[in-house]
Amino acid sequence: MTEKPTIAAIENTPQAPPDLSVSHSVLSIIPFNLAIEYFILPVSIDTNGRLEALMAYPHDAEILQTMQMYTGMLIKPREVSKELLLKLINTHYGPYREKQDEAGLEQRTPKQRLVYVRSESTVTLVNNLLHEAIRLRASDIHLEPFERDMCVRFRVDGVLQEIMSIPQDRVLEVTSRIKILSGMDIAIKRRAQDGRIRLAEQGRDVDIRVSTLPTDFGEKSVLRLLDKSGFDYNLETIGMDQARLALFKKAIQMPNGIILITGPTGSGKTTSLYAVMNYLKRPDINISSVEDPIEYNIPGVNQTQVNTLAGMSFANTLRTLLRQDPDVIMVGEMRDQETAEIAVRSSLTGHLVLSTLHTNDAPSAVTRIIDMGIEPYLASSSMAMVVAQRLVRRICTHCKCEDVVSDKVKKDIGLPPEAAIYKGLGCSECGYTGYKGRTGIFEVLPISDEIRRLIHEKAFVTTIRDQAFKEGMVDLRRHALAKLTEGITSLGEVLREVSVIS
């Protein structure tokens, strides 16, 4: 019987040698995914056949034993800080990661993808998909039929990831199972349908909205997962810095006026509105909302679902709400002139109105309201604040390390050469994406007396923007760069959401 390797004495070296060089053959002993998982970097093999390695946690006997069992070698650990180790792993494994992937050394599949098993029943297959989506914190499941198979993708932290493929001969079964669960008619295949699934997963109440759409090779299904227990209603955690948050809180506590949150689809506007309503609710205030659809139920808020077939459009429902003695009204979206006019007049008669628009930045929302047919004098009198926002992914704290970015790139985006930029290497904690969770970047525009005057005079959006900058507005670009230098998000995320090139 082979004797277990013993643990070698730990050498304390707080900093790795500046001229550290590791050969490809030594790096291949421990694959990249295990190096990140256990915070270990193989360095060399000494004359006694021991593997010298830099470790962040050399006193953890379980990690040492796991690595020694994996390599079959005695580990001679040297302690370094986690931050330095991640930087060294990124530097040394970088040139070889593609080769490791091709050689199959990185066993990411069990953590990243579901494996299709033909013998599984359709019920088990669909259940496994739902459970895995909830485990990975997915917001949507896409089941897309093509000529040879059905592609299954999850949207995690706003980005789609391919999870598995289902053979073409199982597509009809899977689609029918989803239709049965969501209360749809399985006989209807040439018309779009909507349904709903309620699921209890490990004590969590998950509401799933289902939509089917006929395509060339079958019906595509998209499932929107709403995890009510995991939804964060906290205004403090949406991503605003303290200065902007103080301005925002001051505006939402005004007795009347319109507060607009603007941005593209999927930028977190509804989440911010829900956080505002949760912050404002108390026994002496009547808060009512008109939504399409109601994403989450907030105790203490009267939420109404738009139903155009029953004659309950945004405008009609809003008119009715005004007879319900509201203090605060939330309108899911200002879609047309009629809704905008009612919202404006509501704010002028003593109500605080919260709503959303689709514009690229905060100053553009001001001119958009006028373009919708609202008279400039009404727009200038009613508007209290406009907030533009985007969502960026947070770097995974488990595999976060400093990114190597040239001085030229830093200069192009407006950062000094000494500014540190970070990224996530990818580990099992974040599903090998390098990111875990999202945060907001914001552009907060309070409507001052001078900006009211410009709105009344129908000034160009560039004039309003220039005045906002004079009054201290921090735009999306600068807030994104602040998140970048704080190590909250990566350069790739910032470039994906906003233009930061000077």
Short mmCIF file of N, CA, C and O in Angstrom, two decimals, residues 376-482:
data_model
loop_
_atom_site.label_atom_id
_atom_site.label_comp_id
_atom_site.label_asym_id
_atom_site.label_seq_id
_atom_site.Cartn_x
_atom_site.Cartn_y
_atom_site.Cartn_z
N PRO A 376 -43.58 72.75 -23.25
CA PRO A 376 -42.36 73.04 -22.48
C PRO A 376 -42.62 73.64 -21.10
O PRO A 376 -41.92 73.31 -20.14
N TYR A 377 -43.65 74.51 -20.99
CA TYR A 377 -43.91 75.12 -19.69
C TYR A 377 -44.41 74.08 -18.68
O TYR A 377 -44.15 74.18 -17.47
N LEU A 378 -45.15 73.07 -19.17
CA LEU A 378 -45.60 71.99 -18.28
C LEU A 378 -44.45 71.07 -17.90
O LEU A 378 -44.33 70.65 -16.74
N ALA A 379 -43.59 70.74 -18.86
CA ALA A 379 -42.43 69.88 -18.59
C ALA A 379 -41.50 70.54 -17.58
O ALA A 379 -41.03 69.90 -16.63
N SER A 380 -41.23 71.83 -17.77
CA SER A 380 -40.30 72.53 -16.87
C SER A 380 -40.87 72.65 -15.46
O SER A 380 -40.14 72.60 -14.47
N SER A 381 -42.19 72.78 -15.36
CA SER A 381 -42.81 72.93 -14.04
C SER A 381 -42.91 71.62 -13.28
O SER A 381 -42.89 71.61 -12.04
N SER A 382 -43.05 70.52 -14.00
CA SER A 382 -43.35 69.25 -13.35
C SER A 382 -42.12 68.39 -13.03
O SER A 382 -42.12 67.64 -12.06
N MET A 383 -41.07 68.48 -13.83
CA MET A 383 -39.94 67.57 -13.67
C MET A 383 -39.07 67.94 -12.47
O MET A 383 -38.73 69.09 -12.26
N ALA A 384 -38.71 66.92 -11.67
CA ALA A 384 -37.89 67.14 -10.48
C ALA A 384 -36.49 66.57 -10.64
O ALA A 384 -35.51 67.14 -10.16
N MET A 385 -36.38 65.41 -11.30
CA MET A 385 -35.08 64.76 -11.47
C MET A 385 -35.14 63.73 -12.58
O MET A 385 -36.18 63.09 -12.80
N VAL A 386 -34.02 63.57 -13.28
CA VAL A 386 -33.88 62.49 -14.27
C VAL A 386 -32.63 61.69 -13.91
O VAL A 386 -31.57 62.27 -13.62
N VAL A 387 -32.76 60.37 -13.93
CA VAL A 387 -31.63 59.49 -13.63
C VAL A 387 -31.45 58.52 -14.80
O VAL A 387 -32.39 57.81 -15.16
N ALA A 388 -30.27 58.54 -15.41
CA ALA A 388 -29.94 57.55 -16.45
C ALA A 388 -29.12 56.44 -15.80
O ALA A 388 -28.31 56.71 -14.90
N GLN A 389 -29.32 55.21 -16.23
CA GLN A 389 -28.56 54.13 -15.62
C GLN A 389 -28.25 53.00 -16.59
O GLN A 389 -28.89 52.84 -17.62
N ARG A 390 -27.22 52.24 -16.23
CA ARG A 390 -26.82 51.02 -16.93
C ARG A 390 -26.44 49.99 -15.86
O ARG A 390 -26.26 50.33 -14.70
N LEU A 391 -26.30 48.73 -16.27
CA LEU A 391 -25.84 47.69 -15.36
C LEU A 391 -24.52 47.11 -15.87
O LEU A 391 -24.38 46.83 -17.07
N VAL A 392 -23.57 46.93 -14.98
CA VAL A 392 -22.31 46.26 -15.32
C VAL A 392 -22.11 45.09 -14.36
O VAL A 392 -22.58 45.13 -13.21
N ARG A 393 -21.43 44.06 -14.83
CA ARG A 393 -21.19 42.91 -13.98
C ARG A 393 -20.08 43.18 -12.97
O ARG A 393 -19.09 43.85 -13.27
N ARG A 394 -20.25 42.64 -11.76
CA ARG A 394 -19.23 42.75 -10.72
C ARG A 394 -18.15 41.68 -10.91
O ARG A 394 -18.47 40.53 -11.25
N ILE A 395 -16.91 42.05 -10.69
CA ILE A 395 -15.82 41.08 -10.75
C ILE A 395 -15.97 40.10 -9.58
O ILE A 395 -16.24 40.50 -8.45
N CYS A 396 -15.80 38.82 -9.86
CA CYS A 396 -15.85 37.79 -8.82
C CYS A 396 -14.73 38.03 -7.82
O CYS A 396 -13.55 38.13 -8.20
N THR A 397 -15.06 38.14 -6.55
CA THR A 397 -14.05 38.43 -5.53
C THR A 397 -13.13 37.24 -5.28
O THR A 397 -12.03 37.40 -4.76
N HIS A 398 -13.57 36.05 -5.66
CA HIS A 398 -12.77 34.84 -5.42
C HIS A 398 -11.57 34.77 -6.36
O HIS A 398 -10.49 34.29 -5.97
N CYS A 399 -11.73 35.23 -7.62
CA CYS A 399 -10.65 35.11 -8.60
C CYS A 399 -10.22 36.46 -9.14
O CYS A 399 -9.66 36.56 -10.24
N LYS A 400 -10.48 37.52 -8.39
CA LYS A 400 -10.14 38.88 -8.83
C LYS A 400 -8.63 39.10 -8.80
O LYS A 400 -7.95 38.73 -7.84
N CYS A 401 -8.09 39.70 -9.85
CA CYS A 401 -6.67 40.04 -9.89
C CYS A 401 -6.47 41.28 -10.74
O CYS A 401 -7.37 41.70 -11.48
N GLU A 402 -5.29 41.88 -10.65
CA GLU A 402 -5.00 43.08 -11.43
C GLU A 402 -4.83 42.72 -12.90
O GLU A 402 -4.18 41.73 -13.25
N ASP A 403 -5.46 43.50 -13.76
CA ASP A 403 -5.38 43.28 -15.21
C ASP A 403 -4.16 44.00 -15.77
O ASP A 403 -3.71 45.01 -15.24
N VAL A 404 -3.63 43.45 -16.85
CA VAL A 404 -2.49 44.07 -17.52
C VAL A 404 -3.03 44.93 -18.66
O VAL A 404 -3.50 44.41 -19.68
N VAL A 405 -3.00 46.24 -18.48
CA VAL A 405 -3.52 47.18 -19.46
C VAL A 405 -2.43 48.20 -19.78
O VAL A 405 -1.79 48.74 -18.86
N SER A 406 -2.19 48.44 -21.04
CA SER A 406 -1.12 49.35 -21.44
C SER A 406 -1.43 50.79 -21.04
O SER A 406 -2.59 51.18 -20.88
N ASP A 407 -0.37 51.59 -20.91
CA ASP A 407 -0.54 53.01 -20.57
C ASP A 407 -1.33 53.74 -21.64
O ASP A 407 -2.07 54.68 -21.35
N LYS A 408 -1.17 53.32 -22.90
CA LYS A 408 -1.89 53.96 -24.01
C LYS A 408 -3.39 53.77 -23.86
O LYS A 408 -4.17 54.71 -24.04
N VAL A 409 -3.80 52.55 -23.53
CA VAL A 409 -5.23 52.27 -23.34
C VAL A 409 -5.77 53.09 -22.17
O VAL A 409 -6.86 53.68 -22.26
N LYS A 410 -5.01 53.16 -21.08
CA LYS A 410 -5.44 53.95 -19.92
C LYS A 410 -5.59 55.42 -20.31
O LYS A 410 -6.54 56.09 -19.90
N LYS A 411 -4.64 55.92 -21.11
CA LYS A 411 -4.71 57.31 -21.54
C LYS A 411 -5.94 57.54 -22.42
O LYS A 411 -6.64 58.54 -22.29
N ASP A 412 -6.24 56.57 -23.32
CA ASP A 412 -7.37 56.70 -24.23
C ASP A 412 -8.71 56.78 -23.48
O ASP A 412 -9.64 57.45 -23.95
N ILE A 413 -8.80 56.08 -22.35
CA ILE A 413 -10.06 56.10 -21.60
C ILE A 413 -10.07 57.15 -20.49
O ILE A 413 -11.03 57.25 -19.73
N GLY A 414 -8.97 57.91 -20.40
CA GLY A 414 -8.93 59.02 -19.45
C GLY A 414 -8.44 58.67 -18.07
O GLY A 414 -8.80 59.34 -17.09
N LEU A 415 -7.59 57.63 -17.96
CA LEU A 415 -7.04 57.25 -16.66
C LEU A 415 -5.53 57.48 -16.64
O LEU A 415 -4.86 57.34 -17.67
N PRO A 416 -4.95 57.80 -15.48
CA PRO A 416 -3.50 57.97 -15.38
C PRO A 416 -2.80 56.62 -15.47
O PRO A 416 -3.40 55.58 -15.18
N PRO A 417 -1.51 56.59 -15.86
CA PRO A 417 -0.78 55.32 -16.01
C PRO A 417 -0.73 54.49 -14.74
O PRO A 417 -0.68 53.26 -14.80
N GLU A 418 -0.75 55.17 -13.57
CA GLU A 418 -0.63 54.42 -12.32
C GLU A 418 -1.94 53.81 -11.85
O GLU A 418 -1.98 53.06 -10.87
N ALA A 419 -3.04 54.09 -12.54
CA ALA A 419 -4.35 53.55 -12.14
C ALA A 419 -4.37 52.03 -12.28
O ALA A 419 -3.93 51.48 -13.30
N ALA A 420 -4.87 51.35 -11.25
CA ALA A 420 -4.97 49.89 -11.28
C ALA A 420 -6.33 49.48 -11.83
O ALA A 420 -7.36 50.04 -11.46
N ILE A 421 -6.32 48.51 -12.74
CA ILE A 421 -7.55 47.96 -13.32
C ILE A 421 -7.58 46.46 -13.03
O ILE A 421 -6.55 45.79 -13.11
N TYR A 422 -8.75 45.95 -12.70
CA TYR A 422 -8.86 44.56 -12.27
C TYR A 422 -9.76 43.74 -13.20
O TYR A 422 -10.54 44.29 -13.98
N LYS A 423 -9.65 42.43 -13.06
CA LYS A 423 -10.52 41.51 -13.80
C LYS A 423 -10.66 40.23 -13.01
O LYS A 423 -9.93 40.00 -12.03
N GLY A 424 -11.60 39.38 -13.40
CA GLY A 424 -11.75 38.07 -12.80
C GLY A 424 -11.18 37.01 -13.71
O GLY A 424 -11.45 37.02 -14.92
N LEU A 425 -10.39 36.10 -13.16
CA LEU A 425 -9.78 35.06 -14.00
C LEU A 425 -10.77 33.97 -14.39
O LEU A 425 -10.60 33.31 -15.40
N GLY A 426 -11.80 33.78 -13.58
CA GLY A 426 -12.77 32.71 -13.83
C GLY A 426 -12.50 31.54 -12.92
O GLY A 426 -11.39 30.99 -12.91
N CYS A 427 -13.49 31.16 -12.12
CA CYS A 427 -13.33 30.04 -11.19
C CYS A 427 -14.69 29.37 -10.98
O CYS A 427 -15.70 29.80 -11.55
N SER A 428 -14.71 28.34 -10.16
CA SER A 428 -15.97 27.62 -9.94
C SER A 428 -17.00 28.47 -9.21
O SER A 428 -18.20 28.25 -9.34
N GLU A 429 -16.56 29.44 -8.44
CA GLU A 429 -17.47 30.31 -7.70
C GLU A 429 -18.35 31.14 -8.64
O GLU A 429 -19.49 31.45 -8.33
N CYS A 430 -17.78 31.53 -9.79
CA CYS A 430 -18.52 32.40 -10.72
C CYS A 430 -18.86 31.68 -12.02
O CYS A 430 -19.21 32.33 -13.02
N GLY A 431 -18.77 30.35 -12.03
CA GLY A 431 -19.06 29.60 -13.25
C GLY A 431 -18.05 29.87 -14.35
O GLY A 431 -18.35 29.77 -15.54
N TYR A 432 -16.82 30.21 -13.96
CA TYR A 432 -15.71 30.46 -14.89
C TYR A 432 -15.98 31.64 -15.82
O TYR A 432 -15.46 31.70 -16.92
N THR A 433 -16.78 32.60 -15.35
CA THR A 433 -17.02 33.80 -16.15
C THR A 433 -16.16 34.98 -15.69
O THR A 433 -15.95 35.92 -16.44
N GLY A 434 -15.69 34.94 -14.44
CA GLY A 434 -14.94 36.06 -13.89
C GLY A 434 -15.83 37.11 -13.25
O GLY A 434 -15.33 38.09 -12.71
N TYR A 435 -17.16 36.88 -13.29
CA TYR A 435 -18.12 37.86 -12.76
C TYR A 435 -19.14 37.18 -11.86
O TYR A 435 -19.50 36.03 -12.09
N LYS A 436 -19.62 37.93 -10.87
CA LYS A 436 -20.68 37.42 -10.02
C LYS A 436 -21.53 38.58 -9.52
O LYS A 436 -21.09 39.40 -8.72
N GLY A 437 -22.75 38.68 -10.04
CA GLY A 437 -23.64 39.77 -9.66
C GLY A 437 -23.44 40.99 -10.54
O GLY A 437 -22.52 41.05 -11.36
N ARG A 438 -24.35 41.96 -10.37
CA ARG A 438 -24.27 43.21 -11.14
C ARG A 438 -24.47 44.42 -10.25
O ARG A 438 -25.02 44.31 -9.15
N THR A 439 -24.03 45.57 -10.73
CA THR A 439 -24.23 46.83 -10.02
C THR A 439 -24.57 47.90 -11.05
O THR A 439 -24.31 47.73 -12.24
N GLY A 440 -25.15 49.00 -10.59
CA GLY A 440 -25.55 50.06 -11.50
C GLY A 440 -24.52 51.16 -11.63
O GLY A 440 -23.72 51.40 -10.72
N ILE A 441 -24.51 51.80 -12.81
CA ILE A 441 -23.79 53.05 -12.98
C ILE A 441 -24.84 54.11 -13.32
O ILE A 441 -25.78 53.82 -14.07
N PHE A 442 -24.69 55.30 -12.76
CA PHE A 442 -25.78 56.27 -12.80
C PHE A 442 -25.33 57.66 -13.24
O PHE A 442 -24.18 58.05 -13.03
N GLU A 443 -26.28 58.37 -13.84
CA GLU A 443 -26.13 59.78 -14.20
C GLU A 443 -27.32 60.50 -13.60
O GLU A 443 -28.46 60.31 -14.05
N VAL A 444 -27.09 61.29 -12.55
CA VAL A 444 -28.18 61.91 -11.80
C VAL A 444 -28.26 63.39 -12.17
O VAL A 444 -27.30 64.14 -12.01
N LEU A 445 -29.42 63.80 -12.68
CA LEU A 445 -29.64 65.18 -13.12
C LEU A 445 -30.79 65.82 -12.34
O LEU A 445 -31.96 65.64 -12.67
N PRO A 446 -30.48 66.58 -11.27
CA PRO A 446 -31.54 67.34 -10.59
C PRO A 446 -31.98 68.50 -11.49
O PRO A 446 -31.16 69.11 -12.17
N ILE A 447 -33.26 68.79 -11.51
CA ILE A 447 -33.77 69.88 -12.35
C ILE A 447 -33.70 71.19 -11.55
O ILE A 447 -34.57 71.49 -10.73
N SER A 448 -32.63 71.93 -11.79
CA SER A 448 -32.43 73.20 -11.10
C SER A 448 -33.26 74.31 -11.77
O SER A 448 -33.86 74.09 -12.83
N ASP A 449 -33.25 75.50 -11.16
CA ASP A 449 -33.99 76.63 -11.73
C ASP A 449 -33.46 76.99 -13.12
O ASP A 449 -34.25 77.32 -14.02
N GLU A 450 -32.14 76.94 -13.29
CA GLU A 450 -31.55 77.29 -14.59
C GLU A 450 -31.93 76.26 -15.66
O GLU A 450 -32.24 76.62 -16.80
N ILE A 451 -31.93 74.97 -15.28
CA ILE A 451 -32.32 73.94 -16.25
C ILE A 451 -33.81 74.04 -16.57
O ILE A 451 -34.23 73.82 -17.71
N ARG A 452 -34.62 74.42 -15.58
CA ARG A 452 -36.05 74.65 -15.85
C ARG A 452 -36.22 75.75 -16.89
O ARG A 452 -37.06 75.65 -17.79
N ARG A 453 -35.42 76.79 -16.76
CA ARG A 453 -35.51 77.89 -17.72
C ARG A 453 -35.15 77.41 -19.12
O ARG A 453 -35.82 77.75 -20.11
N LEU A 454 -34.10 76.56 -19.22
CA LEU A 454 -33.69 76.04 -20.52
C LEU A 454 -34.76 75.13 -21.12
O LEU A 454 -35.01 75.16 -22.33
N ILE A 455 -35.41 74.33 -20.26
CA ILE A 455 -36.49 73.46 -20.75
C ILE A 455 -37.65 74.32 -21.27
O ILE A 455 -38.21 74.04 -22.33
N HIS A 456 -37.99 75.37 -20.53
CA HIS A 456 -39.09 76.26 -20.92
C HIS A 456 -38.80 76.94 -22.26
O HIS A 456 -39.71 77.16 -23.07
N GLU A 457 -37.52 77.20 -22.52
CA GLU A 457 -37.12 77.85 -23.76
C GLU A 457 -36.84 76.86 -24.89
O GLU A 457 -36.36 77.25 -25.96
N LYS A 458 -37.11 75.56 -24.64
CA LYS A 458 -36.88 74.50 -25.63
C LYS A 458 -35.42 74.49 -26.11
O LYS A 458 -35.13 74.40 -27.30
N ALA A 459 -34.50 74.59 -25.17
CA ALA A 459 -33.08 74.60 -25.50
C ALA A 459 -32.66 73.24 -26.05
O ALA A 459 -33.29 72.20 -25.77
N PHE A 460 -31.58 73.22 -26.82
CA PHE A 460 -31.04 71.97 -27.36
C PHE A 460 -30.53 71.10 -26.21
O PHE A 460 -30.11 71.60 -25.16
N VAL A 461 -30.52 69.80 -26.44
CA VAL A 461 -30.07 68.87 -25.41
C VAL A 461 -28.61 69.12 -25.04
O VAL A 461 -28.21 68.94 -23.88
N THR A 462 -27.79 69.55 -26.00
CA THR A 462 -26.38 69.83 -25.70
C THR A 462 -26.25 71.01 -24.73
O THR A 462 -25.38 71.00 -23.86
N THR A 463 -27.13 72.00 -24.87
CA THR A 463 -27.11 73.15 -23.96
C THR A 463 -27.49 72.72 -22.55
O THR A 463 -26.86 73.14 -21.56
N ILE A 464 -28.52 71.87 -22.44
CA ILE A 464 -28.94 71.36 -21.13
C ILE A 464 -27.84 70.51 -20.51
O ILE A 464 -27.56 70.62 -19.31
N ARG A 465 -27.17 69.69 -21.34
CA ARG A 465 -26.09 68.85 -20.84
C ARG A 465 -24.92 69.70 -20.32
O ARG A 465 -24.36 69.42 -19.25
N ASP A 466 -24.56 70.73 -21.06
CA ASP A 466 -23.46 71.61 -20.63
C ASP A 466 -23.78 72.29 -19.31
O ASP A 466 -22.91 72.41 -18.43
N GLN A 467 -25.03 72.73 -19.15
CA GLN A 467 -25.43 73.36 -17.89
C GLN A 467 -25.39 72.34 -16.74
O GLN A 467 -24.98 72.68 -15.62
N ALA A 468 -25.80 71.12 -17.03
CA ALA A 468 -25.78 70.06 -15.99
C ALA A 468 -24.35 69.80 -15.53
O ALA A 468 -24.09 69.63 -14.33
N PHE A 469 -23.39 69.78 -16.47
CA PHE A 469 -21.99 69.59 -16.10
C PHE A 469 -21.49 70.76 -15.25
O PHE A 469 -20.74 70.56 -14.30
N LYS A 470 -21.91 71.97 -15.58
CA LYS A 470 -21.51 73.14 -14.79
C LYS A 470 -22.02 73.02 -13.36
O LYS A 470 -21.38 73.50 -12.42
N GLU A 471 -23.19 72.39 -13.21
CA GLU A 471 -23.78 72.24 -11.88
C GLU A 471 -23.27 71.01 -11.15
O GLU A 471 -23.74 70.69 -10.05
N GLY A 472 -22.31 70.29 -11.76
CA GLY A 472 -21.67 69.18 -11.06
C GLY A 472 -22.18 67.79 -11.39
O GLY A 472 -21.87 66.83 -10.67
N MET A 473 -22.96 67.64 -12.46
CA MET A 473 -23.45 66.31 -12.81
C MET A 473 -22.30 65.38 -13.21
O MET A 473 -21.41 65.77 -13.97
N VAL A 474 -22.29 64.18 -12.66
CA VAL A 474 -21.33 63.14 -13.04
C VAL A 474 -22.02 62.25 -14.05
O VAL A 474 -23.04 61.62 -13.75
N ASP A 475 -21.48 62.19 -15.27
CA ASP A 475 -22.16 61.42 -16.32
C ASP A 475 -21.84 59.93 -16.20
O ASP A 475 -21.04 59.50 -15.36
N LEU A 476 -22.49 59.13 -17.05
CA LEU A 476 -22.31 57.68 -17.02
C LEU A 476 -20.86 57.28 -17.21
O LEU A 476 -20.36 56.35 -16.58
N ARG A 477 -20.17 57.99 -18.10
CA ARG A 477 -18.77 57.67 -18.39
C ARG A 477 -17.90 57.78 -17.15
O ARG A 477 -17.14 56.87 -16.81
N ARG A 478 -18.03 58.92 -16.44
CA ARG A 478 -17.18 59.12 -15.27
C ARG A 478 -17.54 58.18 -14.12
O ARG A 478 -16.67 57.74 -13.38
N HIS A 479 -18.83 57.88 -13.97
CA HIS A 479 -19.21 56.94 -12.91
C HIS A 479 -18.71 55.53 -13.25
O HIS A 479 -18.27 54.79 -12.36
N ALA A 480 -18.75 55.17 -14.53
CA ALA A 480 -18.23 53.86 -14.95
C ALA A 480 -16.73 53.76 -14.68
O ALA A 480 -16.24 52.72 -14.20
N LEU A 481 -15.99 54.83 -14.98
CA LEU A 481 -14.54 54.83 -14.72
C LEU A 481 -14.24 54.74 -13.22
O LEU A 481 -13.26 54.12 -12.80
N ALA A 482 -15.10 55.36 -12.40
CA ALA A 482 -14.93 55.26 -10.95
C ALA A 482 -15.11 53.82 -10.49
O ALA A 482 -14.33 53.31 -9.67
#
